[in-house]
Amino acid sequence: IQKEIVGVIAVSDPVRTEAATVIAMLKSFGIHSIMVTGDNWGTAKAIASELGIKDVFAETQPAGKADKVKELQKAGMVVGMVGDGVNDSPALAAADVGLAIGAGTDIAIEAADIVLMRSNLEDVITAIHLSKKAFKRIKLNYIWALGYNVLAIPMAAGVFLPFSGFRLPPWVAGGAMAASSLSVVCSSLMLNHYKGPNMKFYPM
């Protein structure tokens, strides 16, 4: 008014309500969070401070995001990238695991390894948690299968016959092999009862 500033109007995208909780849970998993954004430094630092992120790289071009991913990989880190825009697609493709928000652009979804169907960052935690559960189940299945094979096959072949006088009949060994496959299938089906971590009461 009369060449004097009497007010300022600022417009910004709101931070997702679940973002701070997700960052805190990633930290509890031992996962270090880094923000790489094309926004200016002022905006990036403000959001990072609000979410508890210490490492920030702002005003980064799409190719620069991918270069940052490769730089971390060269340092021996396993890198997961979460993004939803066209500018994120090079980094999503370069990362060891790319996670795209389901409501993001088609090119970002195409470049990612995992697509989070809901527009909710909590699904990042669910994806990591479920992956760990699945990997543990795979190792358990190996133990079941190895146990059957290590014990049943030598017994059916008569390896222990000179020492114990006992030999497992071939039809019993065959049944044990079938039981091995059945136990692995049943063990895998237990993942149908998977329940994600409860983040409602997680301390931020």
mmCIF file of C-alpha atoms in Angstrom:
data_model
loop_
_atom_site.group_PDB
_atom_site.id
_atom_site.type_symbol
_atom_site.label_atom_id
_atom_site.label_comp_id
_atom_site.label_asym_id
_atom_site.label_seq_id
_atom_site.Cartn_x
_atom_site.Cartn_y
_atom_site.Cartn_z
ATOM 1 C CA ILE A 1 0.000 0.000 0.000
ATOM 2 C CA GLN A 2 1.571 3.262 -1.146
ATOM 3 C CA LYS A 3 4.784 1.358 -1.984
ATOM 4 C CA GLU A 4 5.019 -0.149 1.511
ATOM 5 C CA ILE A 5 4.842 -3.871 2.376
ATOM 6 C CA VAL A 6 2.033 -4.458 4.840
ATOM 7 C CA GLY A 7 1.614 -8.221 4.555
ATOM 8 C CA VAL A 8 3.009 -11.431 3.122
ATOM 9 C CA ILE A 9 1.133 -14.398 1.739
ATOM 10 C CA ALA A 10 2.998 -17.727 1.680
ATOM 11 C CA VAL A 11 1.818 -20.948 0.032
ATOM 12 C CA SER A 12 3.328 -24.351 0.753
ATOM 13 C CA ASP A 13 2.493 -28.029 0.486
ATOM 14 C CA PRO A 14 1.627 -29.473 3.912
ATOM 15 C CA VAL A 15 3.849 -32.196 5.311
ATOM 16 C CA ARG A 16 2.085 -35.555 5.442
ATOM 17 C CA THR A 17 0.736 -36.204 8.916
ATOM 18 C CA GLU A 18 2.332 -39.658 9.095
ATOM 19 C CA ALA A 19 5.765 -38.545 7.829
ATOM 20 C CA ALA A 20 7.364 -37.855 11.237
ATOM 21 C CA THR A 21 6.227 -41.228 12.602
ATOM 22 C CA VAL A 22 7.556 -43.037 9.540
ATOM 23 C CA ILE A 23 10.959 -41.345 9.846
ATOM 24 C CA ALA A 24 11.103 -42.266 13.551
ATOM 25 C CA MET A 25 10.259 -45.899 12.795
ATOM 26 C CA LEU A 26 12.867 -46.085 10.052
ATOM 27 C CA LYS A 27 15.398 -44.866 12.590
ATOM 28 C CA SER A 28 14.308 -47.591 15.014
ATOM 29 C CA PHE A 29 14.934 -50.123 12.220
ATOM 30 C CA GLY A 30 18.482 -48.802 11.889
ATOM 31 C CA ILE A 31 17.682 -47.120 8.551
ATOM 32 C CA HIS A 32 19.204 -43.691 7.961
ATOM 33 C CA SER A 33 16.911 -41.200 6.217
ATOM 34 C CA ILE A 34 18.230 -38.625 3.738
ATOM 35 C CA MET A 35 16.185 -35.944 1.986
ATOM 36 C CA VAL A 36 17.041 -35.221 -1.655
ATOM 37 C CA THR A 37 14.720 -32.645 -3.186
ATOM 38 C CA GLY A 38 14.460 -30.136 -5.969
ATOM 39 C CA ASP A 39 12.989 -27.534 -3.613
ATOM 40 C CA ASN A 40 15.015 -24.562 -2.403
ATOM 41 C CA TRP A 41 17.246 -24.826 0.648
ATOM 42 C CA GLY A 42 14.965 -22.797 2.913
ATOM 43 C CA THR A 43 11.976 -25.063 2.325
ATOM 44 C CA ALA A 44 14.060 -28.239 2.491
ATOM 45 C CA LYS A 45 15.712 -27.327 5.795
ATOM 46 C CA ALA A 46 12.392 -26.342 7.366
ATOM 47 C CA ILE A 47 10.745 -29.639 6.449
ATOM 48 C CA ALA A 48 13.808 -31.674 7.434
ATOM 49 C CA SER A 49 13.890 -29.978 10.831
ATOM 50 C CA GLU A 50 10.204 -30.727 11.354
ATOM 51 C CA LEU A 51 10.669 -34.404 10.480
ATOM 52 C CA GLY A 52 13.965 -34.969 12.274
ATOM 53 C CA ILE A 53 16.060 -35.510 9.133
ATOM 54 C CA LYS A 54 19.660 -34.340 9.473
ATOM 55 C CA ASP A 55 21.092 -34.941 5.999
ATOM 56 C CA VAL A 56 19.492 -32.715 3.352
ATOM 57 C CA PHE A 57 20.337 -32.088 -0.309
ATOM 58 C CA ALA A 58 18.219 -29.379 -1.904
ATOM 59 C CA GLU A 59 17.881 -27.793 -5.348
ATOM 60 C CA THR A 60 18.824 -31.147 -6.876
ATOM 61 C CA GLN A 61 18.076 -31.948 -10.503
ATOM 62 C CA PRO A 62 16.607 -35.379 -11.460
ATOM 63 C CA ALA A 63 19.987 -36.616 -12.687
ATOM 64 C CA GLY A 64 21.548 -35.310 -9.488
ATOM 65 C CA LYS A 65 19.182 -37.463 -7.408
ATOM 66 C CA ALA A 66 20.314 -40.553 -9.303
ATOM 67 C CA ASP A 67 23.953 -39.517 -8.870
ATOM 68 C CA LYS A 68 23.416 -39.174 -5.114
ATOM 69 C CA VAL A 69 21.973 -42.697 -4.998
ATOM 70 C CA LYS A 70 25.011 -44.049 -6.878
ATOM 71 C CA GLU A 71 27.347 -42.120 -4.576
ATOM 72 C CA LEU A 72 25.794 -43.773 -1.517
ATOM 73 C CA GLN A 73 25.994 -47.177 -3.196
ATOM 74 C CA LYS A 74 29.686 -46.679 -3.904
ATOM 75 C CA ALA A 75 30.123 -45.951 -0.196
ATOM 76 C CA GLY A 76 28.834 -49.462 0.482
ATOM 77 C CA MET A 77 25.250 -48.570 1.421
ATOM 78 C CA VAL A 78 22.088 -50.331 0.337
ATOM 79 C CA VAL A 79 19.832 -47.550 -0.894
ATOM 80 C CA GLY A 80 16.049 -47.438 -0.916
ATOM 81 C CA MET A 81 14.396 -44.522 -2.699
ATOM 82 C CA VAL A 82 10.837 -43.319 -2.080
ATOM 83 C CA GLY A 83 9.323 -40.964 -4.644
ATOM 84 C CA ASP A 84 6.237 -40.149 -6.654
ATOM 85 C CA GLY A 85 7.181 -37.692 -9.385
ATOM 86 C CA VAL A 86 8.798 -37.623 -12.806
ATOM 87 C CA ASN A 87 11.875 -36.040 -11.229
ATOM 88 C CA ASP A 88 12.241 -39.043 -8.917
ATOM 89 C CA SER A 89 12.179 -41.715 -11.627
ATOM 90 C CA PRO A 90 15.953 -41.755 -12.387
ATOM 91 C CA ALA A 91 16.743 -42.196 -8.689
ATOM 92 C CA LEU A 92 14.015 -44.833 -8.294
ATOM 93 C CA ALA A 93 15.567 -46.830 -11.132
ATOM 94 C CA ALA A 94 19.115 -46.415 -9.772
ATOM 95 C CA ALA A 95 18.301 -47.398 -6.176
ATOM 96 C CA ASP A 96 18.668 -50.945 -4.879
ATOM 97 C CA VAL A 97 14.970 -50.779 -4.014
ATOM 98 C CA GLY A 98 12.679 -48.146 -5.500
ATOM 99 C CA LEU A 99 9.340 -47.497 -3.817
ATOM 100 C CA ALA A 100 6.781 -45.412 -5.699
ATOM 101 C CA ILE A 101 3.666 -43.885 -4.188
ATOM 102 C CA GLY A 102 0.612 -45.359 -5.915
ATOM 103 C CA ALA A 103 -0.860 -41.929 -6.603
ATOM 104 C CA GLY A 104 2.364 -40.797 -8.270
ATOM 105 C CA THR A 105 3.151 -40.409 -11.944
ATOM 106 C CA ASP A 106 3.145 -43.367 -14.327
ATOM 107 C CA ILE A 107 6.841 -43.033 -15.097
ATOM 108 C CA ALA A 108 7.741 -43.143 -11.392
ATOM 109 C CA ILE A 109 5.594 -46.245 -10.912
ATOM 110 C CA GLU A 110 7.219 -47.872 -13.939
ATOM 111 C CA ALA A 111 10.728 -47.152 -12.646
ATOM 112 C CA ALA A 112 10.095 -48.465 -9.117
ATOM 113 C CA ASP A 113 10.487 -52.011 -7.794
ATOM 114 C CA ILE A 114 7.613 -51.695 -5.322
ATOM 115 C CA VAL A 115 4.410 -49.695 -5.771
ATOM 116 C CA LEU A 116 2.632 -48.564 -2.601
ATOM 117 C CA MET A 117 -1.038 -48.728 -3.571
ATOM 118 C CA ARG A 118 -2.179 -46.196 -0.988
ATOM 119 C CA SER A 119 -0.899 -42.635 -0.817
ATOM 120 C CA ASN A 120 0.316 -43.297 2.707
ATOM 121 C CA LEU A 121 3.962 -43.308 3.751
ATOM 122 C CA GLU A 122 3.199 -45.850 6.472
ATOM 123 C CA ASP A 123 3.165 -48.439 3.693
ATOM 124 C CA VAL A 124 6.929 -47.946 3.428
ATOM 125 C CA ILE A 125 7.246 -49.346 6.950
ATOM 126 C CA THR A 126 4.832 -52.161 6.116
ATOM 127 C CA ALA A 127 6.840 -53.083 3.001
ATOM 128 C CA ILE A 128 10.106 -53.247 4.959
ATOM 129 C CA HIS A 129 8.526 -55.122 7.877
ATOM 130 C CA LEU A 130 6.827 -57.651 5.584
ATOM 131 C CA SER A 131 10.056 -58.171 3.631
ATOM 132 C CA LYS A 132 11.902 -59.015 6.841
ATOM 133 C CA LYS A 133 9.153 -61.445 7.877
ATOM 134 C CA ALA A 134 9.225 -63.114 4.451
ATOM 135 C CA PHE A 135 13.020 -63.460 4.531
ATOM 136 C CA LYS A 136 12.871 -65.042 7.992
ATOM 137 C CA ARG A 137 10.230 -67.453 6.697
ATOM 138 C CA ILE A 138 12.453 -68.385 3.751
ATOM 139 C CA LYS A 139 15.324 -69.217 6.108
ATOM 140 C CA LEU A 140 12.984 -71.284 8.277
ATOM 141 C CA ASN A 141 11.824 -73.186 5.195
ATOM 142 C CA TYR A 142 15.428 -73.962 4.294
ATOM 143 C CA ILE A 143 15.964 -75.387 7.776
ATOM 144 C CA TRP A 144 12.880 -77.624 7.452
ATOM 145 C CA ALA A 145 13.875 -78.893 4.006
ATOM 146 C CA LEU A 146 17.518 -79.380 4.964
ATOM 147 C CA GLY A 147 16.563 -81.282 8.106
ATOM 148 C CA TYR A 148 14.441 -83.756 6.156
ATOM 149 C CA ASN A 149 17.067 -84.272 3.465
ATOM 150 C CA VAL A 150 20.039 -84.575 5.807
ATOM 151 C CA LEU A 151 18.329 -87.175 8.012
ATOM 152 C CA ALA A 152 15.959 -89.128 5.767
ATOM 153 C CA ILE A 153 18.090 -89.650 2.646
ATOM 154 C CA PRO A 154 21.171 -91.106 4.442
ATOM 155 C CA MET A 155 18.901 -93.317 6.549
ATOM 156 C CA ALA A 156 17.103 -94.594 3.446
ATOM 157 C CA ALA A 157 20.468 -95.250 1.767
ATOM 158 C CA GLY A 158 21.570 -97.394 4.707
ATOM 159 C CA VAL A 159 24.402 -95.156 5.866
ATOM 160 C CA PHE A 160 23.605 -95.906 9.516
ATOM 161 C CA LEU A 161 22.933 -99.637 8.944
ATOM 162 C CA PRO A 162 26.426 -100.867 9.942
ATOM 163 C CA PHE A 163 26.312 -98.898 13.188
ATOM 164 C CA SER A 164 22.727 -99.199 14.342
ATOM 165 C CA GLY A 165 21.257 -101.987 12.257
ATOM 166 C CA PHE A 166 18.481 -99.598 11.267
ATOM 167 C CA ARG A 167 17.532 -98.686 7.755
ATOM 168 C CA LEU A 168 14.692 -96.419 6.745
ATOM 169 C CA PRO A 169 12.418 -98.064 4.146
ATOM 170 C CA PRO A 170 12.468 -96.195 0.809
ATOM 171 C CA TRP A 171 8.720 -95.595 0.907
ATOM 172 C CA VAL A 172 9.111 -93.889 4.290
ATOM 173 C CA ALA A 173 11.922 -91.738 2.882
ATOM 174 C CA GLY A 174 9.668 -90.816 -0.032
ATOM 175 C CA GLY A 175 6.937 -89.873 2.414
ATOM 176 C CA ALA A 176 9.440 -87.749 4.326
ATOM 177 C CA MET A 177 10.312 -85.898 1.123
ATOM 178 C CA ALA A 178 6.635 -85.203 0.520
ATOM 179 C CA ALA A 179 6.295 -84.053 4.118
ATOM 180 C CA SER A 180 9.263 -81.750 3.545
ATOM 181 C CA SER A 181 7.470 -80.020 0.668
ATOM 182 C CA LEU A 182 4.229 -79.890 2.652
ATOM 183 C CA SER A 183 5.914 -78.320 5.664
ATOM 184 C CA VAL A 184 7.513 -75.648 3.480
ATOM 185 C CA VAL A 185 4.162 -74.809 1.848
ATOM 186 C CA CYS A 186 2.347 -74.668 5.193
ATOM 187 C CA SER A 187 5.110 -72.530 6.674
ATOM 188 C CA SER A 188 4.852 -70.087 3.758
ATOM 189 C CA LEU A 189 1.077 -69.901 4.093
ATOM 190 C CA MET A 190 1.537 -68.561 7.607
ATOM 191 C CA LEU A 191 2.357 -65.214 5.954
ATOM 192 C CA ASN A 192 -1.347 -64.970 5.116
ATOM 193 C CA HIS A 193 -1.831 -64.074 8.788
ATOM 194 C CA TYR A 194 0.715 -61.254 8.623
ATOM 195 C CA LYS A 195 -0.157 -58.121 10.595
ATOM 196 C CA GLY A 196 1.762 -54.914 10.070
ATOM 197 C CA PRO A 197 3.409 -52.975 12.892
ATOM 198 C CA ASN A 198 1.124 -50.780 14.961
ATOM 199 C CA MET A 199 2.232 -47.213 14.372
ATOM 200 C CA LYS A 200 -0.624 -45.441 16.158
ATOM 201 C CA PHE A 201 1.070 -45.598 19.531
ATOM 202 C CA TYR A 202 4.623 -45.263 18.306
ATOM 203 C CA PRO A 203 6.456 -42.463 20.135
ATOM 204 C CA MET A 204 7.626 -39.756 17.760
#
